[in-house]
XYZ file of C-alpha atoms in Angstrom:
418
model
C -2.567 20.431 -8.130
C 0.115 22.256 -6.214
C -0.201 19.598 -3.370
C 0.241 16.800 -5.888
C 3.202 18.439 -7.458
C 4.826 18.890 -4.041
C 4.142 15.285 -3.209
C 5.907 14.181 -6.418
C 8.920 16.375 -5.834
C 9.181 15.063 -2.244
C 9.006 11.454 -3.542
C 11.815 12.188 -5.954
C 13.968 13.974 -3.424
C 13.675 11.137 -0.998
C 14.888 8.661 -3.618
C 17.727 10.864 -4.606
C 18.701 11.447 -0.910
C 18.551 7.748 -0.173
C 20.834 6.858 -3.083
C 23.207 9.707 -2.149
C 23.418 8.377 1.428
C 23.987 4.875 0.058
C 26.814 6.011 -2.139
C 28.477 7.897 0.707
C 28.261 4.735 2.892
C 29.772 2.577 0.302
C 32.431 5.089 -0.896
C 33.569 6.412 2.488
C 35.405 9.757 2.768
C 37.594 9.069 -0.182
C 34.698 8.096 -2.368
C 36.168 4.700 -3.248
C 33.763 1.754 -3.727
C 34.115 -1.286 -1.520
C 34.451 -4.497 -3.738
C 31.401 -6.773 -3.489
C 29.239 -4.004 -1.940
C 28.398 -1.232 -4.374
C 28.520 -3.558 -7.417
C 25.707 -5.774 -6.034
C 21.953 -5.260 -6.032
C 18.789 -7.049 -4.943
C 16.753 -8.646 -7.658
C 13.947 -11.157 -8.141
C 15.510 -14.359 -9.663
C 13.642 -17.125 -11.472
C 15.724 -20.193 -10.905
C 13.795 -22.495 -13.224
C 10.371 -22.507 -14.921
C 7.498 -23.672 -12.750
C 5.625 -22.702 -9.701
C 5.997 -19.810 -7.169
C 8.730 -21.674 -5.323
C 11.096 -20.897 -8.312
C 11.168 -17.266 -7.383
C 13.405 -15.673 -4.734
C 15.135 -12.364 -4.061
C 18.898 -12.765 -4.434
C 21.987 -10.569 -4.850
C 23.126 -9.947 -8.426
C 25.931 -8.049 -10.101
C 24.861 -4.511 -10.868
C 24.727 -3.796 -14.588
C 26.462 -0.885 -16.139
C 25.132 1.006 -19.250
C 26.604 0.092 -22.609
C 26.596 2.464 -25.610
C 23.161 3.916 -26.256
C 21.830 2.694 -22.759
C 20.654 4.388 -19.613
C 21.193 3.035 -16.185
C 18.105 3.515 -13.990
C 17.852 3.279 -10.214
C 14.490 1.545 -10.017
C 11.715 2.734 -7.787
C 8.749 0.691 -8.959
C 8.115 -2.313 -11.323
C 5.016 -3.236 -13.197
C 3.716 -6.812 -12.800
C 1.760 -8.265 -15.709
C 0.139 -11.553 -16.507
C 2.842 -12.203 -19.067
C 5.255 -12.378 -16.178
C 3.243 -15.338 -14.832
C 3.338 -17.022 -18.208
C 7.147 -16.384 -18.227
C 7.480 -18.029 -14.793
C 5.687 -21.037 -16.044
C 7.670 -21.247 -19.316
C 4.349 -20.991 -20.961
C 5.599 -18.714 -23.911
C 7.269 -19.361 -27.267
C 11.000 -19.625 -27.081
C 11.487 -18.719 -23.486
C 15.023 -17.564 -22.402
C 17.315 -19.767 -20.280
C 17.022 -19.695 -16.554
C 18.108 -18.354 -14.138
C 16.793 -14.994 -15.197
C 15.416 -11.803 -13.648
C 11.787 -11.338 -14.841
C 10.037 -7.976 -15.643
C 9.476 -5.772 -18.617
C 8.706 -2.271 -17.262
C 9.898 -0.027 -14.523
C 10.042 3.580 -13.237
C 12.910 5.298 -11.398
C 15.697 7.873 -11.728
C 18.515 7.952 -14.194
C 21.831 7.197 -12.505
C 24.280 6.989 -15.412
C 24.360 7.598 -19.205
C 26.048 5.257 -21.696
C 28.099 6.732 -24.626
C 26.111 8.644 -27.307
C 22.958 9.036 -25.218
C 21.319 12.359 -25.672
C 18.028 13.919 -24.413
C 18.396 12.700 -20.766
C 20.372 13.779 -17.718
C 21.332 12.017 -14.457
C 18.524 12.602 -12.002
C 15.692 12.538 -14.627
C 12.488 10.716 -13.491
C 11.739 8.127 -16.162
C 9.668 5.012 -17.111
C 11.033 2.345 -19.365
C 10.450 -0.946 -21.174
C 13.142 -3.582 -20.387
C 13.754 -6.874 -22.268
C 13.590 -8.837 -19.018
C 15.564 -7.906 -15.899
C 13.204 -5.152 -14.710
C 12.555 -6.614 -11.250
C 15.846 -5.355 -9.704
C 17.270 -2.321 -7.900
C 19.003 -1.177 -11.058
C 18.475 -1.812 -14.784
C 20.099 -0.770 -18.027
C 17.963 -0.414 -21.142
C 18.373 1.304 -24.541
C 17.491 4.928 -24.603
C 14.719 4.362 -27.239
C 12.752 2.427 -24.579
C 12.867 5.282 -21.992
C 10.505 8.091 -21.434
C 10.372 11.016 -19.034
C 7.746 11.011 -16.350
C 5.268 13.929 -16.211
C 5.719 16.066 -13.034
C 2.235 15.120 -11.710
C 2.840 11.333 -12.202
C 4.021 9.164 -9.350
C 6.573 6.413 -9.768
C 3.852 3.940 -9.111
C 1.648 5.320 -11.838
C 4.617 5.439 -14.204
C 5.331 1.741 -13.640
C 1.619 1.025 -14.382
C 1.561 3.093 -17.462
C 3.599 1.710 -20.438
C 2.559 -1.890 -21.023
C -1.127 -1.427 -20.394
C -1.670 1.950 -22.108
C 0.470 1.296 -25.111
C -1.171 -2.134 -25.665
C -4.712 -0.601 -25.342
C -3.905 2.341 -27.639
C -2.254 0.271 -30.350
C -5.100 -2.091 -30.495
C -7.893 0.481 -30.509
C -6.300 3.130 -32.721
C -3.495 1.580 -34.748
C -5.086 -1.841 -35.519
C -8.905 -1.396 -35.186
C -9.080 2.330 -36.152
C -11.512 3.237 -33.238
C -13.884 6.107 -34.352
C -16.810 7.976 -33.059
C -19.973 5.853 -32.528
C -18.220 2.402 -32.482
C -18.629 -0.328 -29.999
C -15.943 -2.431 -28.258
C -16.059 -5.661 -26.360
C -13.113 -6.241 -23.895
C -12.529 -9.158 -21.729
C -11.045 -8.943 -18.116
C -12.319 -5.341 -17.955
C -11.037 -5.013 -14.399
C -7.503 -5.690 -15.267
C -4.782 -3.214 -16.252
C -5.316 -3.365 -19.986
C -9.126 -3.507 -19.550
C -9.166 -0.337 -17.539
C -6.805 1.368 -20.004
C -9.143 0.277 -22.888
C -12.171 1.809 -21.123
C -10.412 5.110 -20.437
C -9.157 5.501 -23.940
C -12.606 4.654 -25.354
C -14.005 7.482 -23.193
C -11.861 10.024 -25.205
C -13.827 9.268 -28.279
C -17.476 10.452 -28.523
C -20.311 7.913 -28.294
C -18.209 4.779 -27.924
C -20.103 1.845 -26.283
C -17.914 -0.477 -24.219
C -19.039 -3.983 -23.331
C -16.921 -5.647 -20.622
C -16.641 -8.986 -18.940
C -15.251 -9.357 -15.420
C -15.503 -11.384 -12.279
C -18.661 -10.400 -10.440
C -16.931 -9.180 -7.333
C -15.255 -6.499 -9.424
C -18.401 -4.970 -10.888
C -19.122 -2.444 -8.210
C -15.613 -1.042 -8.498
C -15.554 -0.752 -12.281
C -19.237 -0.311 -13.302
C -18.771 3.412 -14.176
C -15.860 2.655 -16.499
C -17.796 0.638 -19.103
C -21.182 0.932 -20.650
C -22.372 -2.566 -20.133
C -20.798 -5.043 -17.773
C -21.297 -8.829 -17.687
C -20.141 -11.578 -15.417
C -17.234 -13.504 -16.946
C -19.241 -16.835 -16.447
C -22.446 -15.494 -18.205
C -23.466 -16.085 -21.749
C -21.974 -12.707 -22.828
C -22.715 -13.370 -26.585
C -26.489 -13.435 -26.056
C -26.187 -10.460 -23.633
C -24.361 -8.359 -26.150
C -26.765 -9.381 -28.989
C -29.731 -8.529 -26.705
C -28.434 -4.915 -26.473
C -26.943 -4.677 -29.948
C -28.474 -7.174 -32.394
C -25.726 -6.485 -34.967
C -22.921 -7.113 -32.489
C -19.877 -4.943 -32.062
C -17.224 -3.196 -34.113
C -14.129 -4.356 -32.058
C -13.402 -7.459 -29.909
C -10.305 -7.464 -27.773
C -9.589 -11.026 -26.589
C -6.945 -11.900 -23.980
C -8.521 -15.298 -23.388
C -8.413 -17.290 -26.668
C -9.845 -20.845 -26.702
C -13.593 -20.993 -27.222
C -13.796 -17.170 -26.884
C -12.168 -16.817 -30.267
C -15.161 -18.221 -32.121
C -17.558 -16.274 -29.804
C -15.693 -13.005 -30.601
C -15.738 -13.538 -34.327
C -19.495 -14.312 -34.158
C -20.158 -10.971 -32.511
C -18.402 -8.929 -35.133
C -20.285 -6.478 -37.350
C -19.407 -6.279 -40.995
C -15.938 -4.505 -41.138
C -15.482 -5.369 -37.489
C -12.032 -6.301 -36.186
C -11.185 -9.142 -33.707
C -7.787 -8.769 -31.971
C -6.198 -11.526 -30.013
C -3.595 -10.261 -27.541
C -3.248 -13.108 -25.137
C -4.174 -16.709 -24.230
C -4.858 -16.958 -20.573
C -7.257 -19.875 -21.107
C -4.055 -21.957 -21.322
C -3.308 -21.102 -17.649
C -5.378 -23.256 -15.290
C -2.952 -23.972 -12.524
C 0.331 -22.725 -11.016
C 2.627 -24.683 -13.358
C 2.443 -25.176 -17.132
C -0.211 -27.639 -18.299
C 0.070 -29.326 -21.678
C -3.511 -30.543 -21.328
C -4.737 -26.910 -20.857
C -2.602 -25.827 -23.831
C -3.967 -28.539 -26.136
C -7.565 -27.977 -24.915
C -7.367 -24.210 -25.478
C -6.104 -24.478 -29.027
C -8.424 -27.272 -29.749
C -11.443 -25.025 -28.827
C -10.222 -22.266 -31.125
C -12.585 -21.969 -34.142
C -10.713 -22.615 -37.299
C -10.434 -19.424 -39.343
C -11.738 -19.777 -42.888
C -10.437 -16.974 -45.130
C -13.293 -17.393 -47.450
C -15.736 -16.883 -44.629
C -13.924 -13.748 -43.553
C -14.129 -12.504 -47.106
C -17.913 -13.214 -47.346
C -18.653 -11.566 -43.939
C -16.344 -8.628 -44.293
C -14.560 -9.327 -41.047
C -10.953 -8.752 -39.904
C -8.977 -10.932 -37.526
C -5.593 -9.632 -36.032
C -3.157 -10.292 -33.324
C -1.100 -7.948 -31.199
C 2.073 -8.465 -29.081
C 3.660 -5.375 -27.682
C 6.867 -7.152 -26.525
C 7.413 -8.708 -29.821
C 6.738 -5.326 -31.538
C 9.401 -3.749 -29.327
C 12.108 -6.315 -28.903
C 11.858 -8.587 -31.969
C 10.420 -6.387 -34.693
C 12.306 -3.153 -33.779
C 9.344 -0.805 -33.670
C 10.597 1.417 -30.853
C 10.167 4.502 -32.863
C 6.390 3.720 -33.561
C 5.982 3.061 -29.768
C 7.616 6.402 -28.872
C 5.080 8.273 -30.992
C 2.287 6.369 -29.345
C 3.791 7.194 -25.835
C 3.919 10.960 -26.812
C 0.136 10.841 -27.500
C -0.563 8.974 -24.305
C 1.400 11.380 -22.179
C -0.497 14.344 -23.787
C -3.809 12.540 -22.847
C -2.450 12.048 -19.231
C -1.390 15.681 -18.979
C -4.864 16.626 -20.221
C -6.370 14.604 -17.288
C -8.169 12.341 -19.734
C -6.450 9.091 -18.672
C -4.823 7.880 -15.468
C -3.297 4.520 -14.518
C -5.248 2.384 -12.052
C -2.806 0.952 -9.392
C -4.366 -1.973 -7.478
C -1.620 -2.391 -4.809
C 1.997 -2.157 -3.922
C 4.239 -5.080 -2.999
C 7.854 -5.539 -1.861
C 10.204 -7.524 -4.008
C 10.154 -10.226 -1.314
C 6.389 -10.342 -1.732
C 6.514 -11.152 -5.426
C 5.019 -14.571 -4.953
C 1.996 -13.249 -3.123
C 1.574 -10.533 -5.741
C 1.660 -13.163 -8.484
C -0.922 -15.236 -6.680
C -3.243 -12.211 -6.500
C -3.127 -12.029 -10.315
C -3.604 -15.655 -10.552
C -6.689 -15.470 -8.375
C -8.003 -12.612 -10.420
C -8.034 -10.442 -7.356
C -6.623 -7.227 -8.801
C -8.453 -4.214 -10.202
C -5.870 -2.397 -12.329
C -2.122 -2.862 -11.984
C 0.006 -4.617 -9.302
C 3.267 -2.775 -8.604
C 6.466 -4.160 -7.081
C 7.940 -1.318 -4.918
C 11.722 -1.793 -4.651
C 12.052 0.250 -1.473
C 8.948 -1.151 0.316
C 9.676 -3.312 3.322
C 7.820 -6.626 3.308
C 5.255 -7.465 5.947
C 6.754 -9.746 8.635
C 4.661 -12.677 7.788
C 5.532 -12.494 4.120
C 9.211 -11.851 4.753
C 9.543 -14.973 6.910
C 8.142 -17.060 4.049
C 9.882 -15.152 1.243
C 12.153 -17.823 0.119
C 10.196 -20.962 0.970
C 6.669 -20.266 -0.338
C 5.019 -23.451 -1.031
C 3.187 -24.378 -4.251
C -0.042 -22.361 -4.456
C -3.048 -22.340 -6.605
C -4.611 -25.506 -5.236
C -7.671 -23.632 -3.983
C -8.554 -21.854 -7.195
C -12.140 -21.500 -8.077
C -13.511 -23.778 -10.860
C -15.944 -22.969 -13.677
C -19.326 -24.304 -13.029
C -19.603 -27.786 -14.516
C -16.041 -27.974 -15.618
C -13.685 -29.661 -13.159
C -10.749 -29.521 -15.542
C -11.044 -25.856 -16.383
C -10.391 -23.349 -13.502
C -11.267 -19.642 -13.531
C -9.297 -17.838 -16.120
C -7.042 -14.789 -15.574
C -6.190 -11.906 -18.070
C -3.164 -12.296 -20.150
C -1.662 -8.857 -20.290
C 0.961 -8.328 -22.989
């Protein structure tokens, strides 16, 4: 524990020292800032919706905090499947491009806006950001910012907010998980899937059924009770073990899995849709995949729900935060999650670290379902030479994706994390 604490302190000191050196170089002996130098920063810019070639690292004007905001010198960023959906323009009412993607980050507070209380310059924090997270500096309202525990690294902090808040809200706020219940979660090897498994382990006698690509099974087999290949007939596998089905279904796939999930629910069970990754079958947005996925969704009959005593729900963390103004609710959830972290009951699973210039390769790893846990963009990490040479001219990718057996139109699905 002491060794880990020293490592966290050293990590923070290195970041502060680095920024201090940068400010000295920019300001000179008199401390004045050179125009066009200190006010610029590196950021990942999405020039237009589409493929990986629409992403590049560019110089952007550095933001300054407005009233009620904090300015954060970013150390790490979380990369989620929703970022891939944003890149494609495969979301409702997408913002205009060019834009800086990203919804969560960790770092050190560099400045305070007017009326901000409870934080100081130099605090280690993690934060939700309404876009613009993938940059060296971000500004975000204080209600979306949380202090990082002493034993948590910047990488873990960047992997924490989206995944664990989503998992907690679905399990405890929407589905009311209790002792002895059972849960089916798709994409069990992803960031949300692993958060779900850990949170379920905090409640006695909860059975977790999970689906994941077969190559992930060895790595995650101890985190779930029953693990199935994503291409297997998981409905029959679940019913073979539990004839009555399950109490909670967490679906990030949509399409045909909606009907399957509803069919597995016990009386008083809850099905929660929190994503629609079945719409993503290639690198760019496909209207055919969109139409096919929704065509496969079983039409929900309220009378049938009434007769079978089943609940169907949806959950979007970003909408809850940024459109429905539930920041106070999320803060309460974060407090509970941080208590669980400090009690050593949960811990973010970090798959790998990538430089900003490697964002295309990192996105491709998610697209190929290669990650176990969370991918992190490390702002201070230097890219590998091969990736750096190709960082602005990466060609269209995704042409070699694996297909479902017997379905040439429908490639392997990836988890939609929101």
